[in-house]
C-alpha positions as a Markdown table, in Angstrom:
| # | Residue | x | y | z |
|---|---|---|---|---|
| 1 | Unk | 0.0 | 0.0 | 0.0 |
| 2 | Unk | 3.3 | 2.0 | 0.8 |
| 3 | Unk | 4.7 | 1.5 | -2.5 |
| 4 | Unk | 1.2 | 2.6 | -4.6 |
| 5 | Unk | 1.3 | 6.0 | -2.4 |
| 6 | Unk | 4.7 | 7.0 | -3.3 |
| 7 | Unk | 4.2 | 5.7 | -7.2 |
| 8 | Unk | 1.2 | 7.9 | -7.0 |
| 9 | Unk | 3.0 | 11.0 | -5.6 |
| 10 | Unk | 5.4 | 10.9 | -7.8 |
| 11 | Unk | 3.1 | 10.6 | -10.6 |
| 12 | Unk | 1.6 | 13.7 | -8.8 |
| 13 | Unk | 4.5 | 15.8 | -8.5 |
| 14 | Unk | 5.5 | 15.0 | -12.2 |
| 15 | Unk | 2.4 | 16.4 | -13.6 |
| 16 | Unk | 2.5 | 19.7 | -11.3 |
| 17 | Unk | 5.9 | 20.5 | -12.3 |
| 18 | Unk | 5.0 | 20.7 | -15.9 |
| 19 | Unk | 1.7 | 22.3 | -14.9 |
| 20 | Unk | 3.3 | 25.7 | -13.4 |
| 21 | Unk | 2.7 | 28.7 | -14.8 |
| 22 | Unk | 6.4 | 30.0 | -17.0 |
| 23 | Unk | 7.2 | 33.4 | -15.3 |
| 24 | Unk | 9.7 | 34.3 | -18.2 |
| 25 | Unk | 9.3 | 35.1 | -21.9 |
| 26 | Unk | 12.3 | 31.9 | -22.4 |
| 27 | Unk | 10.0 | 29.4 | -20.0 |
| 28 | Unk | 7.2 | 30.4 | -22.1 |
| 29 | Unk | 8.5 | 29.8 | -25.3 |
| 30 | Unk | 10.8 | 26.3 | -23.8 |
| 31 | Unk | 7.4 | 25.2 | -22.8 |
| 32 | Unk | 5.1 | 26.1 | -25.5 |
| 33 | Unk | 8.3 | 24.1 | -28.2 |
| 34 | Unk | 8.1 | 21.4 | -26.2 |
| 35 | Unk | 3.6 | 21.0 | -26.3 |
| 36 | Unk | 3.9 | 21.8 | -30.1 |
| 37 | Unk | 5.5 | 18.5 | -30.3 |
| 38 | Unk | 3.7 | 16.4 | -27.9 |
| 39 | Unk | 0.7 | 13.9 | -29.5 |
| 40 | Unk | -1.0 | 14.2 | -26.0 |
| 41 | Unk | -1.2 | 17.2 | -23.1 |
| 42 | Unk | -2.1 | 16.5 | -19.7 |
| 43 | Unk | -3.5 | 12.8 | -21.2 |
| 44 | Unk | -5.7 | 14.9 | -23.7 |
| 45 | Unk | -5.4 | 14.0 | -27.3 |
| 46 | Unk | -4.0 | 16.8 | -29.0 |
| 47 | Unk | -4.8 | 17.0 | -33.0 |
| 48 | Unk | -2.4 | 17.4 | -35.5 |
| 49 | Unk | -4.7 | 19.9 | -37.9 |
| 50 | Unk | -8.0 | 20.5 | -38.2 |
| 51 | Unk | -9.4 | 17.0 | -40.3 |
| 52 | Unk | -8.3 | 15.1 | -37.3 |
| 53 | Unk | -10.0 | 18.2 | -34.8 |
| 54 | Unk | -13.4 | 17.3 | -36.6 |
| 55 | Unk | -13.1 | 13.5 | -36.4 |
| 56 | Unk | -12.0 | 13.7 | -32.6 |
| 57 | Unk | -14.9 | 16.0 | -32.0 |
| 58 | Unk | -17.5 | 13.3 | -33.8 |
| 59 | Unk | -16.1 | 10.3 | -31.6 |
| 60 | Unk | -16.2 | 12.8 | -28.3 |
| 61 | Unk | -20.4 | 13.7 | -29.1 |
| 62 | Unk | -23.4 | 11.7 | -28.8 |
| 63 | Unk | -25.4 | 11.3 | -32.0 |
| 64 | Unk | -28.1 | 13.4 | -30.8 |
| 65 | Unk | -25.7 | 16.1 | -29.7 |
| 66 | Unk | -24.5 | 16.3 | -33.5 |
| 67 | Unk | -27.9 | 16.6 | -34.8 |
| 68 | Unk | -28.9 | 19.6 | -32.5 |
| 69 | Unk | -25.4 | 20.8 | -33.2 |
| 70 | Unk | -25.5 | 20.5 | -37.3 |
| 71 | Unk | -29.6 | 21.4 | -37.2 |
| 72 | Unk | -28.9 | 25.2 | -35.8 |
| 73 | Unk | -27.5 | 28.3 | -37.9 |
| 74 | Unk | -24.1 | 28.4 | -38.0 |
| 75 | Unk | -23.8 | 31.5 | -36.5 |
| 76 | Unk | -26.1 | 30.8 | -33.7 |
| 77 | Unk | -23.8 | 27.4 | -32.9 |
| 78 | Unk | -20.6 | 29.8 | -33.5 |
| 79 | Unk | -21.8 | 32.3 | -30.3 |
| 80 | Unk | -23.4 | 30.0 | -28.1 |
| 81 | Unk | -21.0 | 27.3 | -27.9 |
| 82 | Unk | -18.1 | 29.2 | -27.4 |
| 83 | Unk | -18.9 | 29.0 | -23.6 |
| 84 | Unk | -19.2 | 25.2 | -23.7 |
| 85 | Unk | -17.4 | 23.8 | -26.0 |
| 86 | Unk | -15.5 | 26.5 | -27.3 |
| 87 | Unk | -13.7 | 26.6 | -23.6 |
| 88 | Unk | -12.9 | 22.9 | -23.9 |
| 89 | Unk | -11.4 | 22.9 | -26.6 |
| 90 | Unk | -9.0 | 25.8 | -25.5 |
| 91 | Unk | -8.5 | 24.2 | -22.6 |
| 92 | Unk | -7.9 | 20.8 | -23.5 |
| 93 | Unk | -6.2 | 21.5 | -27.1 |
| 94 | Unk | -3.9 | 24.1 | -25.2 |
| 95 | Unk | -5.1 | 27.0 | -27.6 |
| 96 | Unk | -3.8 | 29.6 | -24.9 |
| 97 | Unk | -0.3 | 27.7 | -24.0 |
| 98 | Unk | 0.6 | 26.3 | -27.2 |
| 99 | Unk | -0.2 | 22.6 | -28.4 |
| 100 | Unk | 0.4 | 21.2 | -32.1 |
| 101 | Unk | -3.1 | 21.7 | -33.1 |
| 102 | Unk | -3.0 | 25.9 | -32.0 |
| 103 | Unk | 0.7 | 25.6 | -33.9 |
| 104 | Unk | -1.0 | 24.7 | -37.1 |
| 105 | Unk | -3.9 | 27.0 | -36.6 |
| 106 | Unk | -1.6 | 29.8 | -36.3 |
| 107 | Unk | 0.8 | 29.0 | -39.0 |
| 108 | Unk | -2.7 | 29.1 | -40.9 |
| 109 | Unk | -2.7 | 32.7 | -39.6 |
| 110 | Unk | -4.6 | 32.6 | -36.3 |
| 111 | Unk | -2.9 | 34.0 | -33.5 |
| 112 | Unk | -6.2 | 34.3 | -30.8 |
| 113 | Unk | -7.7 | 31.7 | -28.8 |
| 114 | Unk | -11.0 | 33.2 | -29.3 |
| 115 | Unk | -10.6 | 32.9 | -33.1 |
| 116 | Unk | -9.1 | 29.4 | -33.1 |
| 117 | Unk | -12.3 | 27.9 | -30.9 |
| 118 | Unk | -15.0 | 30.2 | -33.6 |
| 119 | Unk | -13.1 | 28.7 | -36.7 |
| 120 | Unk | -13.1 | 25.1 | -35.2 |
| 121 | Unk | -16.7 | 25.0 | -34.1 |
| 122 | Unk | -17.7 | 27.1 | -37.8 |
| 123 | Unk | -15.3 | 24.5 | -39.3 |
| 124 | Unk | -17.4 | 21.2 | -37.6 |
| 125 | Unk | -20.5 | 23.0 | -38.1 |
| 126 | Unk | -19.7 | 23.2 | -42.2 |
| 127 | Unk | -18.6 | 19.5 | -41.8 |
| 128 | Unk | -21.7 | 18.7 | -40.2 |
| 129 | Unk | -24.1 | 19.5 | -43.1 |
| 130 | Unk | -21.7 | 18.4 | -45.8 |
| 131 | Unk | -20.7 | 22.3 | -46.6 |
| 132 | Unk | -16.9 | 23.6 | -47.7 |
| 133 | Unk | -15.2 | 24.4 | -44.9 |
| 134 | Unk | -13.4 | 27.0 | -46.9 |
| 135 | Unk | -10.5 | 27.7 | -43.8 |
| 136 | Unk | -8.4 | 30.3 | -46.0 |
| 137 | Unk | -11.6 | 32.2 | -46.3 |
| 138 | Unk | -12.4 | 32.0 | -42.7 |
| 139 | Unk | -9.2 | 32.9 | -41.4 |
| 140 | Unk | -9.2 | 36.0 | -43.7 |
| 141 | Unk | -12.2 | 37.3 | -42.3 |
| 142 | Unk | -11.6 | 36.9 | -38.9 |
| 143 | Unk | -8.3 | 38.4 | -39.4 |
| 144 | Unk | -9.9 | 41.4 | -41.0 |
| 145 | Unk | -11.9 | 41.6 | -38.0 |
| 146 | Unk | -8.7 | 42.0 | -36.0 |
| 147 | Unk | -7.0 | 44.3 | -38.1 |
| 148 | Unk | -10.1 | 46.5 | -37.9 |
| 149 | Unk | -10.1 | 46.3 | -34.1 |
| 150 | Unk | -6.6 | 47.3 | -34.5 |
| 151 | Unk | -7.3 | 50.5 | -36.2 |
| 152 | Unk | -10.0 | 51.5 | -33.9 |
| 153 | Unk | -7.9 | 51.1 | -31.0 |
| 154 | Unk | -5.1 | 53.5 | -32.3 |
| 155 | Unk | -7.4 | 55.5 | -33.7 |
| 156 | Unk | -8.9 | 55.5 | -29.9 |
| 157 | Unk | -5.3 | 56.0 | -28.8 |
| 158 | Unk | -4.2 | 58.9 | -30.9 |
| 159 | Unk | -7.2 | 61.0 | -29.8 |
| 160 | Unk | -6.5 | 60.4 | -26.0 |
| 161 | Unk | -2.6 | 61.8 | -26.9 |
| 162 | Unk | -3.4 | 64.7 | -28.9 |
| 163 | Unk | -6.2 | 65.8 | -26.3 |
| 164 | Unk | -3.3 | 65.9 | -23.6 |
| 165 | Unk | -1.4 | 67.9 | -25.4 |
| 166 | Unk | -1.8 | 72.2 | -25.9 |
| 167 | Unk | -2.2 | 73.3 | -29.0 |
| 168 | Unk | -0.9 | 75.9 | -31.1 |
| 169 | Unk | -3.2 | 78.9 | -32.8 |
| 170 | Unk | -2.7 | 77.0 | -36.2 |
| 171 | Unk | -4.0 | 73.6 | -35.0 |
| 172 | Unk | -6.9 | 75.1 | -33.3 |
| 173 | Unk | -7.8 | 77.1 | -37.0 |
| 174 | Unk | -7.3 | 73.8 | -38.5 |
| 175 | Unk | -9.5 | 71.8 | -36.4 |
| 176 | Unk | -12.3 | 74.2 | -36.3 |
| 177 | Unk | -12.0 | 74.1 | -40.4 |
| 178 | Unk | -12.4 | 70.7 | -40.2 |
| 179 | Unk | -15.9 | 71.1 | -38.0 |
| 180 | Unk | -17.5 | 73.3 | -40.7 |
């Protein structure tokens, strides 16, 4: 009984140590080379692209699941799972820490968690009802979406600096042009 307590903590202990949070940019980047390479995470089944995403997905469900799933709009299933199953997947695939299926989605241009879980579930939802998946297409849009984000955010950002600033007589003319 002895023996299968220490086997057991030591099983314990092994899994904690790779479970700590990396407090440097180098332990972030050691860790996340060595998931990108690992088949399984934590015991967790880690796919190597997105085919093998959608048949892992289809073993894990229940058939009834899959037909409520495939029945509803896409974008309906795209929001409303993102809670559910969109956090197991992130959690479970490693989206957020790096794992060889978030490698390949961003080599395919993703970068965000967020985005990675809405083009898997759009992705499985498309497979569902025998529709293209059409990734390229889905990963332009949502990183248009991003970019646009982007813009509105230094757009935000430049306004906040030039309001902290005094201005000149000829900037004040100029912007009170601009208003009529």
């Amino acid at each position: 009984m002895k023996l299968i307590y220490t086997i057991l903590g030591i099983f314990l202990l092994s899994l904690s140590v790779d479970a700590q949070v990396p407090s440097t940019k180098q332990e972030w980047q050691e860790r996340y080379d060595r998931n990108i390479k690992k088949q399984r995470l934590y015991g967790v089944y880690i796919p190597a692209d997105m085919d093998e995403a959608l048949e892992e997905l289809t073993a894990l469900s229940r058939p009834e699941d899959l037909a409520k799933f495939s029945a509803a709009p896409e974008d309906t299933i795209a929001v409303r799972l993102r809670f559910g199953l969109g956090r197991w997947m992130s959690h479970n695939w490693q989206f957020e820490d790096g794992s060889r299926f978030s490698h390949w989605l961003n080599l395919k241009g993703l970068s965000f968690p967020d985005d990675m879980v809405e083009t898997v579930i759009r992705s499985f939802h498309r497979k569902l009802n025998k529709k293209e998946i059409d990734l390229d297409k889905q990963v332009e849009i949502l990183i248009t979406k991003r970019e646009k984000e982007h813009e509105e955010r230094m757009k935000k950002a430049k306004v906040e600096v030039i309001s902290k600033r005094k201005l000149d007589s000829t900037e004040i003319e100029a912007l009170n042009k601009q208003k009529e």
